[in-house]
Amino acid sequence: MTVNRLAEIAALAGVSPSTVSRALSRPELVAERTRRRIMNAVEATGFRQNEVARSLKQQTSRTIGLVVTDLNPFHATLVKGVQDTAERNDLNVILFTSDDSAAREREALSILRSHMPQGLILIPSAHTALHAQLLRGLTVVELDRQSGMDGAHTVQVNNRAGARDAVRHLIAQGHQRIGAIFGQLHVSTAQERHQGFRDALAEGGVAYDETLVRYGNDLEPSGRAAALELLDVSPGARPTALFVSNHEMAVGAIIAMRSLGLKLPRDISLTSFDDSRLMLLHEPPISVVAQPTYELGVRACEVLIAALADGDVPHHVRLDAPFIARGSVAPP
Amino acid sequence: MTVNRLAEIAALAGVSPSTVSRALSRPELVAERTRRRIMNAVEATGFRQNEVARSLKQQTSRTIGLVVTDLNPFHATLVKGVQDTAERNDLNVILFTSDDSAAREREALSILRSHMPQGLILIPSAHTALHAQLLRGLTVVELDRQSGMDGAHTVQVNNRAGARDAVRHLIAQGHQRIGAIFGQLHVSTAQERHQGFRDALAEGGVAYDETLVRYGNDLEPSGRAAALELLDVSPGARPTALFVSNHEMAVGAIIAMRSLGLKLPRDISLTSFDDSRLMLLHEPPISVVAQPTYELGVRACEVLIAALADGDVPHHVRLDAPFIARGSVAPP
DNA sequence: ATGAAAGCGCTAACAG
DNA sequence: CTGTTAGCGCTTTCAT
């Protein structure tokens, strides 16, 4: 026998529905004995409150939205961080992927609202600012990137410092012709990493040469194409090192290097963003700026929960992304 | 100005709420002119029906549950397949991870029910059968593995054939001492791959030697430990090839081989389950049984949707997982 | 073709 | 400490 209405429990325990509701949600308001009787009935029947009805009545659900731009391994780890933390706080996650498309993001946000979530964690696309209207009144935490929208909380890594450290290392090894591949500059991560790249160049007395810089879309094929453009030239014109500002594009760059028969680190050095087992097990292992990916997801969820409790003080979190030197970098 | 109640649209369009509801959900029941008036108001205000209220009234939500055992890159791809397909069918995904734990799975299913989902896609844990009660009345599709629960639809790959092809290839290359690492045999995938392993041995006239077989938990550390046990022995006692039946454990095996200074494929050959860029870019590239991971997620969602429409005919899908020979296998 | 009315399952004043 | 009552926003008979 299954019981799925609070009223049935009430009948079983011989009390009114409100008392059952209280026993479940605010047990301190119910007399010990009554409560015990109710809980017995609840356990015996396996009853659980209907979340949908609760949500409608309370005008908010124990749910948060999570919008990611894609679901590659990096995002999966982010999602896991959010998910684990949400679960610990009795929150459920409704997942959307925007594919960085304005239309899909818009739709996701619109649908999400109709589910009355407590709040929203999102990797903003380049178009998020356009959707400010859809976010009105929602507590939102921007994860990984920031859209510039005001009122939003943010949880990011120290992109600029990470990129700077990586490029500094290349320069310390003696590289002067350093190629670079970034995401689109209107995305904050690309912008910040680009800035870190320039910081390191300036600091090392190396001129910024825009002919050695390419911009992709954070997906592997674009990294491959960009790397081919930079590397498939006469050995003299070729950069001696490459800084790729995102994991997927770095994979593309590795593939490009192979197809050109370039050996790491003999023919070229490489430094990338985001650590992974691929980067670690590669021969040679790839030097990377290691984002604390899982932690990022955890913190985003924690910030959301804090913001929900605290009110509107915006929280901005920056985690460090340490550079890890490995065998993919050698003197030119 | 934001409108968030259907009644407000009704007022704006000068009709009753029922008519607005019909215009939105069953437009053919509303006169062209009225409908247009309503739709104008809807578009002007950006109104969207409250899903929570709809769900309560309709006693089901436009939502499906998705329970995965973990969120590694393999699962992420599965999730993406489900998610993309769900989105195309106006379904939202509530995501849970069970970590293969009975308690977490139980909790996930219980919570899920309270959200009145249309159905559920789940990677069953070893304990799913215990939770049959929680699944009563729900349309469920088991993905990747099967629990044996009756009534459930299943979407899996041809594990047995995949494993057999991989091991057949090892034998064809001349291997006789073949080590193997599987997941726990009470998980259907491990069971089936184990069977395929034995099929190939029998077919190749190689005796099954249980001292060369280990069982892990599908996570990387267990693969590493198992591989160390098998490989850290005198060269004569060592298997000449290893078949690892899951991606994470294969990564562990690769790490173990490195720590022992064993070179692939000179000192040992390796074949694994699940393709990935890591396997592809590894030197040498690893031979794998390539599961159509994304497709698996897509099909699971399609089966769910079909089952929801069709009624109770159980659907069982098996996709092929072709073996791809690469450089990690050489004659002993 | 449209409107009025009831009710999905729950919670939260308010009374007692 | 507990019960009564109203209502969250929507859909759906039923009536007109």
XYZ file of C-alpha atoms (C1' of nucleotides) in Angstrom:
696
model
C 0.000 0.000 0.000
C 1.318 3.417 -0.890
C 0.263 6.637 0.637
C 0.794 9.769 -1.310
C -1.266 12.395 0.331
C -0.603 14.045 3.561
C -4.296 13.801 4.330
C -4.071 10.036 4.389
C -1.343 10.185 6.982
C -3.513 12.573 8.932
C -6.339 10.090 8.867
C -4.068 7.240 9.931
C -2.665 9.224 12.806
C -6.008 10.692 13.741
C -4.952 14.320 13.411
C -5.561 17.122 10.957
C -3.479 17.618 7.820
C -1.930 20.778 9.219
C -0.558 18.861 12.132
C 1.067 16.368 9.837
C 2.513 19.199 7.812
C 3.940 20.755 10.960
C 5.305 17.469 12.225
C 7.202 17.125 9.008
C 8.410 20.676 8.517
C 8.550 22.227 11.958
C 8.545 19.343 14.399
C 9.159 21.598 17.383
C 5.629 22.904 17.051
C 4.074 19.511 17.597
C 3.710 17.623 20.847
C 6.154 14.810 21.256
C 3.482 12.125 21.428
C 1.516 13.354 18.460
C 4.631 13.703 16.449
C 5.687 10.187 17.204
C 2.337 8.849 16.109
C 2.598 10.784 12.889
C 6.154 9.744 12.178
C 5.238 6.138 12.689
C 2.550 6.415 10.071
C 4.940 8.221 7.753
C 7.595 5.572 8.059
C 5.210 2.691 7.848
C 3.804 3.955 4.588
C 6.917 5.450 3.037
C 5.075 8.716 2.590
C 6.905 11.733 1.229
C 5.474 15.167 0.707
C 4.616 16.106 -2.814
C 7.263 18.615 -3.824
C 5.153 20.072 -6.556
C 2.328 20.984 -4.230
C 4.742 22.319 -1.637
C 6.460 24.423 -4.234
C 3.247 25.913 -5.477
C 2.112 26.780 -2.011
C 5.460 28.132 -0.895
C 6.071 29.925 -4.140
C 9.501 28.414 -4.488
C 10.837 24.936 -5.034
C 13.733 23.126 -3.412
C 15.396 23.229 -6.759
C 18.198 25.131 -8.408
C 18.877 25.582 -12.082
C 22.268 24.794 -13.522
C 23.050 25.995 -17.013
C 26.328 24.930 -18.568
C 27.598 25.837 -22.003
C 28.504 22.244 -22.803
C 29.113 18.913 -21.125
C 32.750 18.102 -21.663
C 34.797 16.518 -18.872
C 35.586 19.929 -17.401
C 31.915 20.768 -17.132
C 31.104 17.325 -15.824
C 33.393 17.945 -12.886
C 31.861 21.350 -12.306
C 28.411 19.795 -12.390
C 29.459 17.112 -9.973
C 30.701 19.739 -7.548
C 27.433 21.630 -7.749
C 25.350 18.498 -7.574
C 27.101 17.033 -4.548
C 26.817 20.293 -2.672
C 23.212 20.801 -3.655
C 22.366 17.344 -2.451
C 23.949 17.979 0.911
C 21.638 20.968 1.201
C 18.476 19.213 0.094
C 18.406 20.954 -3.211
C 17.765 19.322 -6.543
C 19.416 20.315 -9.743
C 17.663 20.903 -13.043
C 20.299 20.790 -15.737
C 20.424 22.688 -18.993
C 23.054 23.043 -21.691
C 23.135 26.238 -23.690
C 25.843 25.305 -26.201
C 26.815 28.959 -25.866
C 23.803 29.841 -27.966
C 21.740 32.898 -27.099
C 18.511 31.201 -28.126
C 19.091 28.069 -26.091
C 20.184 30.058 -23.101
C 17.113 32.200 -23.343
C 14.875 29.176 -23.529
C 16.645 27.512 -20.629
C 16.197 30.561 -18.445
C 12.591 30.968 -19.396
C 11.773 27.347 -18.657
C 13.731 27.498 -15.495
C 11.739 30.403 -14.109
C 8.563 28.480 -14.620
C 9.902 25.885 -12.218
C 10.237 28.447 -9.430
C 13.815 27.594 -8.532
C 15.494 28.981 -5.454
C 18.268 30.242 -7.616
C 20.453 29.636 -10.563
C 24.035 28.739 -11.254
C 25.133 29.478 -14.745
C 28.112 29.619 -16.999
C 27.106 32.780 -18.791
C 27.236 32.840 -22.546
C 28.283 35.916 -24.427
C 24.617 36.876 -24.523
C 23.639 36.573 -20.925
C 23.389 40.304 -20.429
C 20.575 40.300 -22.989
C 18.607 38.055 -20.732
C 18.778 40.166 -17.632
C 15.015 40.513 -17.757
C 14.577 36.760 -17.475
C 16.832 36.717 -14.457
C 15.078 39.484 -12.589
C 14.383 38.548 -9.037
C 16.414 35.366 -9.238
C 19.530 34.822 -7.195
C 22.186 33.969 -9.709
C 25.736 32.785 -9.396
C 27.909 33.027 -12.458
C 30.356 30.194 -12.648
C 33.690 30.058 -14.465
C 32.966 33.212 -16.452
C 31.295 36.507 -15.702
C 28.867 38.366 -17.889
C 29.142 41.770 -16.279
C 25.495 41.661 -15.345
C 25.076 43.434 -12.061
C 23.796 41.843 -8.938
C 25.158 38.468 -9.945
C 27.498 36.624 -7.687
C 30.566 35.131 -9.310
C 32.844 32.173 -8.718
C 35.860 32.116 -10.946
C 39.515 31.267 -10.974
C 42.334 33.676 -11.126
C 42.634 33.488 -14.866
C 44.965 36.361 -15.327
C 47.503 35.150 -12.786
C 47.277 31.597 -14.063
C 47.967 32.595 -17.633
C 50.708 34.936 -16.548
C 52.479 32.216 -14.601
C 52.313 29.832 -17.518
C 53.713 32.304 -19.996
C 56.279 33.534 -17.541
C 57.538 29.985 -17.387
C 57.836 29.810 -21.163
C 59.828 33.014 -21.183
C 62.031 31.808 -18.346
C 62.855 28.806 -20.466
C 64.043 31.165 -23.157
C 61.069 31.404 -25.477
C 60.545 34.672 -27.323
C 58.313 33.635 -30.205
C 55.273 32.478 -28.320
C 52.106 31.606 -30.169
C 48.799 31.793 -28.322
C 45.266 30.558 -28.806
C 42.405 32.091 -26.861
C 38.647 31.859 -26.801
C 36.588 34.787 -28.025
C 37.616 37.915 -26.188
C 34.088 38.860 -25.227
C 34.138 35.877 -22.915
C 35.640 36.938 -19.623
C 37.924 33.933 -19.202
C 39.515 34.481 -22.609
C 39.817 38.173 -21.926
C 41.510 37.621 -18.593
C 43.859 34.941 -19.845
C 44.777 37.144 -22.743
C 45.587 39.865 -20.312
C 47.756 37.520 -18.253
C 49.558 36.539 -21.426
C 50.311 40.166 -22.166
C 51.355 40.784 -18.587
C 53.974 38.080 -18.801
C 55.244 39.284 -22.143
C 55.586 42.840 -20.906
C 57.278 41.724 -17.757
C 59.697 39.574 -19.748
C 60.432 42.295 -22.256
C 58.917 40.346 -25.133
C 56.926 42.327 -27.688
C 53.272 41.359 -28.202
C 52.999 40.068 -31.739
C 49.422 39.773 -32.854
C 50.359 37.648 -35.830
C 51.095 34.885 -33.347
C 47.678 35.069 -31.699
C 44.522 33.228 -32.732
C 41.000 33.065 -31.359
C 38.865 29.930 -31.293
C 35.553 28.981 -29.736
C 36.795 26.794 -26.893
C 36.044 23.591 -28.791
C 38.654 21.175 -29.986
C 38.361 21.664 -33.752
C 38.922 25.382 -33.459
C 42.069 24.753 -31.436
C 43.304 22.380 -34.042
C 42.650 24.820 -36.867
C 44.284 27.685 -35.031
C 47.322 25.596 -34.187
C 47.677 24.532 -37.799
C 47.642 28.150 -38.904
C 50.325 29.043 -36.419
C 52.525 26.003 -36.884
C 52.221 24.981 -40.490
C 54.790 27.498 -41.662
C 58.514 27.462 -42.342
C 60.521 26.428 -39.272
C 61.971 29.920 -38.989
C 58.562 31.589 -38.857
C 57.157 29.052 -36.429
C 56.662 29.946 -32.776
C 58.895 27.954 -30.455
C 56.171 27.640 -27.860
C 52.387 27.667 -27.721
C 50.095 28.841 -24.949
C 46.579 27.501 -25.361
C 44.050 28.987 -23.021
C 41.580 26.150 -22.736
C 41.655 22.387 -22.439
C 39.650 21.419 -25.483
C 41.588 23.692 -27.785
C 44.828 22.362 -26.325
C 43.764 18.876 -27.301
C 43.191 20.239 -30.780
C 46.653 21.774 -30.746
C 48.204 18.458 -29.739
C 46.461 16.776 -32.635
C 47.683 19.489 -34.980
C 51.239 19.067 -33.772
C 51.090 15.373 -34.425
C 49.738 15.827 -37.877
C 52.629 18.162 -38.633
C 55.113 15.712 -37.168
C 56.189 18.153 -34.491
C 57.540 16.509 -31.363
C 56.957 17.925 -27.909
C 59.058 19.462 -26.469
C 61.850 19.050 -28.988
C 60.233 20.969 -31.837
C 57.828 23.041 -29.829
C 56.789 23.656 -26.242
C 53.188 23.673 -25.059
C 51.342 24.981 -22.059
C 47.634 24.682 -21.593
C 44.784 25.547 -19.263
C 42.935 22.907 -17.221
C 44.510 19.774 -15.940
C 43.214 16.330 -16.847
C 44.430 12.801 -16.958
C 44.967 13.245 -20.656
C 47.397 16.079 -20.001
C 49.052 14.122 -17.221
C 49.443 10.850 -19.103
C 50.482 12.443 -22.355
C 54.099 11.848 -23.395
C 55.532 14.183 -22.463
C 53.088 15.300 -19.761
C 51.671 18.717 -20.588
C 52.369 21.742 -18.408
C 49.074 23.249 -17.381
C 47.330 25.860 -15.345
C 45.333 23.570 -13.098
C 41.894 24.885 -12.275
C 40.322 23.480 -9.107
C 37.355 22.371 -11.115
C 35.355 20.359 -8.625
C 35.958 22.979 -5.972
C 34.652 25.620 -8.342
C 31.350 23.800 -8.574
C 31.209 23.318 -4.834
C 31.891 26.966 -4.150
C 29.340 28.133 -6.667
C 26.692 26.144 -4.892
C 27.869 27.328 -1.496
C 27.782 30.919 -2.616
C 24.290 30.433 -3.941
C 23.140 28.978 -0.656
C 24.806 31.737 1.307
C 23.301 34.388 -0.934
C 19.868 32.869 -0.500
C 20.275 33.146 3.246
C 22.126 36.465 3.442
C 20.152 38.608 1.137
C 21.719 40.581 -1.593
C 25.333 41.213 -0.682
C 27.123 40.091 -3.800
C 29.745 37.468 -3.264
C 32.705 37.265 -5.562
C 35.017 34.332 -5.236
C 38.301 33.817 -7.011
C 40.114 30.545 -6.596
C 43.745 30.094 -7.475
C 44.721 28.133 -10.537
C 48.311 27.095 -9.978
C 50.653 26.502 -12.862
C 52.180 23.045 -12.988
C 55.386 22.709 -14.962
C 55.778 19.398 -16.732
C 57.728 17.920 -19.607
C 56.035 19.690 -22.483
C 58.162 22.772 -22.060
C 61.892 22.899 -22.844
C 64.241 25.602 -23.981
C 63.836 26.435 -27.678
C 6.476 44.871 -16.313
C 6.359 41.159 -15.891
C 3.294 39.055 -15.963
C 3.372 35.762 -14.219
C -0.175 34.672 -13.892
C -2.366 33.438 -16.571
C -5.169 35.458 -15.059
C -3.328 38.660 -15.860
C -3.100 37.700 -19.485
C -6.794 36.925 -19.384
C -7.504 40.392 -18.076
C -5.293 41.992 -20.713
C -6.962 40.091 -23.505
C -10.419 40.505 -22.050
C -11.171 36.798 -21.792
C -11.407 34.250 -19.019
C -8.442 32.324 -17.671
C -9.776 29.125 -19.146
C -9.624 30.578 -22.596
C -6.039 31.648 -22.147
C -5.181 28.188 -20.920
C -6.798 26.665 -23.984
C -5.114 29.103 -26.329
C -1.793 28.024 -24.935
C -2.307 24.300 -24.649
C -4.959 23.405 -27.205
C -5.099 26.331 -29.612
C -7.479 24.557 -31.974
C -10.233 24.996 -29.410
C -10.030 28.772 -29.527
C -11.323 31.098 -32.218
C -8.627 32.492 -34.437
C -9.281 36.101 -33.465
C -9.401 35.456 -29.740
C -6.311 33.375 -29.917
C -4.420 36.079 -31.703
C -5.384 38.621 -29.109
C -4.225 36.305 -26.382
C -0.970 35.447 -28.077
C -0.201 39.105 -28.530
C -0.582 39.688 -24.842
C 1.531 36.648 -24.096
C 4.329 37.780 -26.333
C 4.204 41.364 -25.226
C 4.586 40.400 -21.615
C 6.875 37.402 -21.970
C 4.418 35.352 -20.000
C 5.079 31.671 -19.489
C 2.837 29.226 -17.679
C 3.909 28.229 -14.241
C 5.147 24.662 -14.582
C 4.660 23.912 -10.943
C 0.987 24.765 -11.002
C 0.499 22.913 -14.261
C 2.213 19.869 -12.866
C 0.102 19.835 -9.768
C -3.091 20.124 -11.718
C -2.076 17.604 -14.349
C -0.566 15.245 -11.838
C 2.628 14.964 -13.812
C 5.423 17.306 -14.716
C 7.268 17.821 -17.966
C 10.310 16.465 -16.252
C 12.319 13.291 -16.261
C 14.721 12.028 -13.664
C 18.221 10.977 -14.597
C 20.246 9.030 -12.080
C 23.852 8.262 -12.898
C 26.307 6.385 -10.757
C 28.993 9.026 -11.203
C 29.934 11.953 -13.423
C 33.087 10.946 -15.202
C 33.580 11.860 -18.869
C 31.747 8.734 -19.978
C 28.710 9.681 -17.933
C 28.915 13.271 -19.044
C 28.494 12.153 -22.618
C 25.606 9.930 -21.663
C 23.986 12.826 -19.833
C 24.477 15.087 -22.798
C 22.747 12.605 -25.062
C 19.801 12.351 -22.698
C 19.670 16.076 -22.115
C 19.752 17.052 -25.786
C 17.024 14.593 -26.606
C 14.906 15.603 -23.661
C 15.171 19.224 -24.657
C 13.992 18.467 -28.175
C 10.920 16.924 -26.599
C 10.190 19.701 -24.140
C 11.295 17.686 -21.193
C 13.522 18.891 -18.408
C 16.068 16.784 -16.651
C 16.529 16.533 -12.909
C 19.940 15.051 -12.300
C 21.090 12.799 -9.481
C 24.277 10.912 -8.796
C 24.073 7.755 -6.750
C 27.784 6.967 -6.472
C 26.634 3.382 -6.732
C 25.408 3.618 -3.174
C 22.136 1.992 -2.193
C 21.287 4.765 0.229
C 21.901 7.577 -2.226
C 20.024 5.802 -4.937
C 17.119 5.238 -2.622
C 17.052 8.886 -1.649
C 17.296 10.010 -5.258
C 14.368 7.867 -6.265
C 12.288 8.983 -3.343
C 12.921 12.647 -4.018
C 12.338 12.125 -7.655
C 8.890 10.679 -7.145
C 7.878 13.716 -5.191
C 8.563 15.783 -8.306
C 6.005 13.815 -10.314
C 8.284 13.081 -13.238
C 7.027 11.573 -16.465
C 9.625 8.890 -16.172
C 13.088 7.985 -15.166
C 16.336 7.051 -16.826
C 18.781 5.380 -14.559
C 22.056 3.586 -14.452
C 21.021 0.959 -11.968
C 23.247 0.275 -9.034
C 23.686 -3.192 -7.662
C 20.824 -2.416 -5.314
C 18.199 -1.142 -7.660
C 16.086 -4.237 -7.342
C 15.632 -3.376 -3.647
C 13.995 -0.163 -4.660
C 11.360 -1.628 -6.902
C 8.736 -0.250 -4.541
C 9.953 3.297 -5.117
C 9.732 2.774 -8.840
C 6.215 1.410 -8.875
C 4.093 3.112 -11.467
C 7.025 4.945 -12.979
C 8.202 4.338 -16.510
C 11.857 3.522 -16.185
C 14.629 3.020 -18.669
C 17.787 1.374 -17.459
C 20.824 2.738 -19.164
C 24.207 1.095 -19.665
C 23.474 -1.666 -17.174
C 20.419 -3.718 -16.280
C 19.223 -4.616 -12.844
C 16.959 -7.468 -13.789
C 13.949 -5.620 -12.426
C 10.959 -6.514 -14.527
C 8.990 -4.030 -16.509
C 12.014 -1.831 -17.025
C 13.122 -0.876 -20.481
C 16.823 -1.187 -21.191
C 19.364 0.510 -23.432
C 22.759 -1.118 -23.411
C 25.645 -2.010 -25.640
C 26.584 -5.424 -26.775
C 29.060 -5.942 -24.001
C 29.633 -9.593 -24.531
C 30.433 -9.269 -28.226
C 32.606 -6.223 -27.630
C 34.690 -7.956 -25.006
C 34.912 -11.090 -27.105
C 36.194 -9.165 -30.123
C 38.833 -7.423 -28.056
C 40.125 -10.617 -26.487
C 39.910 -12.477 -29.772
C 42.257 -9.857 -31.161
C 44.721 -10.428 -28.336
C 44.671 -14.154 -28.991
C 45.075 -13.638 -32.719
C 48.207 -11.665 -31.969
C 49.543 -14.695 -30.145
C 48.733 -13.924 -26.513
C 47.980 -16.852 -24.226
C 48.613 -15.400 -20.785
C 45.950 -12.739 -20.723
C 45.232 -10.845 -17.535
C 41.816 -9.270 -17.070
C 40.238 -6.678 -14.819
C 36.485 -6.451 -14.474
C 33.974 -4.588 -12.385
C 31.970 -6.436 -9.767
C 30.227 -9.380 -11.355
C 26.853 -8.477 -9.935
C 26.851 -5.496 -12.284
C 25.496 -6.610 -15.628
C 28.149 -4.928 -17.744
C 30.958 -6.630 -15.856
C 29.128 -9.914 -16.007
C 28.606 -9.668 -19.742
C 32.128 -8.552 -20.502
C 33.452 -11.347 -18.370
C 31.383 -13.747 -20.388
C 32.726 -12.310 -23.639
C 36.227 -12.728 -22.280
C 35.573 -16.395 -21.597
C 33.927 -16.840 -24.982
C 37.057 -15.644 -26.732
C 39.325 -17.791 -24.602
C 37.243 -20.894 -25.257
C 37.079 -20.157 -28.919
C 40.841 -19.646 -29.055
C 41.594 -22.760 -27.071
C 43.097 -20.797 -24.191
C 42.321 -22.060 -20.706
C 40.567 -19.657 -18.322
C 43.000 -18.943 -15.514
C 41.348 -17.268 -12.599
C 44.657 -16.287 -11.053
C 44.941 -13.776 -13.892
C 41.562 -12.174 -13.224
C 40.819 -9.309 -10.850
C 37.691 -7.389 -9.939
C 37.592 -3.658 -9.224
C 34.836 -1.105 -8.680
C 35.002 0.702 -12.020
C 37.017 3.566 -10.558
C 40.582 4.369 -11.467
C 42.339 3.473 -8.195
C 40.891 -0.018 -8.194
C 42.170 -0.541 -11.732
C 45.575 0.608 -10.707
C 45.672 -1.704 -7.707
C 44.448 -4.664 -9.708
C 46.977 -4.046 -12.457
C 49.771 -3.821 -9.918
C 48.783 -7.162 -8.493
C 48.796 -8.770 -11.887
C 51.901 -7.123 -13.249
C 54.237 -6.645 -10.345
C 55.540 -10.197 -10.509
C 58.484 -11.924 -12.106
C 58.556 -11.427 -15.878
C 57.848 -15.094 -16.447
C 54.693 -15.043 -14.335
C 53.447 -11.818 -15.828
C 50.608 -11.814 -18.339
C 51.670 -10.689 -21.797
C 48.433 -8.797 -22.328
C 45.768 -7.129 -20.246
C 42.076 -6.721 -20.963
C 40.503 -4.032 -18.791
C 36.751 -3.859 -18.989
C 36.163 -0.205 -18.204
C 37.711 3.110 -19.055
C 38.527 4.400 -15.598
C 40.171 1.195 -14.522
C 42.135 1.129 -17.783
C 43.526 4.531 -16.920
C 44.552 3.045 -13.609
C 46.224 0.159 -15.410
C 48.163 2.557 -17.611
C 49.393 4.365 -14.541
C 50.379 1.074 -12.954
C 52.309 0.046 -16.039
C 54.205 3.264 -16.006
C 55.098 2.941 -12.394
C 56.473 -0.513 -13.115
C 58.412 0.771 -16.093
C 56.530 -1.467 -18.492
C 56.357 -0.120 -22.026
C 53.324 -0.575 -24.228
C 53.250 -2.653 -26.388
C 56.798 -3.930 -26.027
C 56.482 -5.323 -22.516
C 52.766 -5.775 -22.414
C 49.712 -5.313 -24.587
C 46.548 -3.553 -23.440
C 42.955 -3.419 -24.575
C 40.279 -1.430 -22.845
C 36.610 -0.582 -22.917
C 35.315 2.886 -23.915
C 37.047 5.154 -26.339
C 38.219 8.625 -25.374
C 40.698 11.172 -26.502
C 43.010 9.990 -23.795
C 43.027 6.512 -25.318
C 43.422 7.926 -28.788
C 46.217 10.349 -28.010
C 48.116 8.010 -25.760
C 51.447 6.771 -27.100
C 50.866 4.215 -28.313
C 47.123 4.710 -28.912
C 45.114 2.190 -26.907
C 42.998 -0.440 -28.588
C 39.459 -0.165 -27.276
C 35.938 -1.382 -27.490
C 34.276 1.871 -28.494
C 30.867 2.372 -26.953
C 28.568 4.770 -28.803
C 28.195 6.771 -25.640
C 26.267 9.814 -26.783
C 23.977 7.633 -28.860
C 23.295 5.525 -25.798
C 21.981 8.575 -23.983
C 19.924 9.628 -26.959
C 18.377 6.206 -27.344
C 17.584 5.940 -23.664
C 15.617 9.145 -23.858
C 13.918 8.105 -27.080
C 12.921 4.792 -25.569
C 11.518 6.589 -22.564
C 9.459 8.877 -24.734
C 8.226 6.013 -26.858
C 7.333 4.010 -23.771
C 5.420 6.951 -22.360
C 3.380 7.118 -25.544
C 3.036 3.394 -26.256
C 2.118 2.023 -22.943
C 3.834 -0.886 -21.409
C 5.489 -2.928 -24.132
C 9.041 -3.193 -22.877
C 11.698 -1.929 -25.200
C 15.137 -3.435 -25.116
C 17.854 -1.828 -27.165
C 21.361 -3.107 -27.725
C 23.834 -0.975 -29.613
C 27.030 -2.307 -31.086
C 30.350 -1.485 -29.486
C 32.943 -2.073 -32.167
C 36.473 -3.050 -31.316
C 39.139 -0.678 -32.632
C 42.620 -2.117 -32.974
C 45.395 0.365 -32.286
C 49.041 0.354 -31.344
C 48.752 -0.872 -27.768
C 48.622 -4.489 -28.887
C 51.553 -6.367 -30.400
C 52.621 -9.984 -30.436
C 54.126 -11.102 -27.129
C -16.445 29.190 -28.647
C -16.247 30.747 -24.031
C -16.981 31.159 -18.957
C -17.790 29.503 -14.086
C -16.421 26.550 -10.718
C -13.919 22.991 -8.620
C -9.779 21.011 -7.138
C -4.656 19.090 -7.676
C -1.696 18.523 -2.347
C 0.157 21.338 0.436
C 1.104 25.249 4.051
C 0.138 29.225 6.860
C -2.607 32.538 9.035
C -5.900 32.632 12.358
C -8.758 30.866 16.073
C -9.422 28.380 19.813
C -0.820 22.428 20.810
C -4.125 21.615 17.169
C -7.934 22.376 13.780
C -10.360 25.258 10.225
C -10.005 27.727 6.281
C -8.251 29.764 2.322
C -5.506 29.806 -1.625
C -0.844 29.041 -4.483
C -1.739 29.008 -10.555
C -3.333 26.170 -13.380
C -6.590 22.875 -16.206
C -10.824 20.757 -16.894
C -15.365 19.296 -16.695
C -19.782 21.226 -17.230
C -22.874 24.632 -18.752
C -24.244 27.999 -21.842
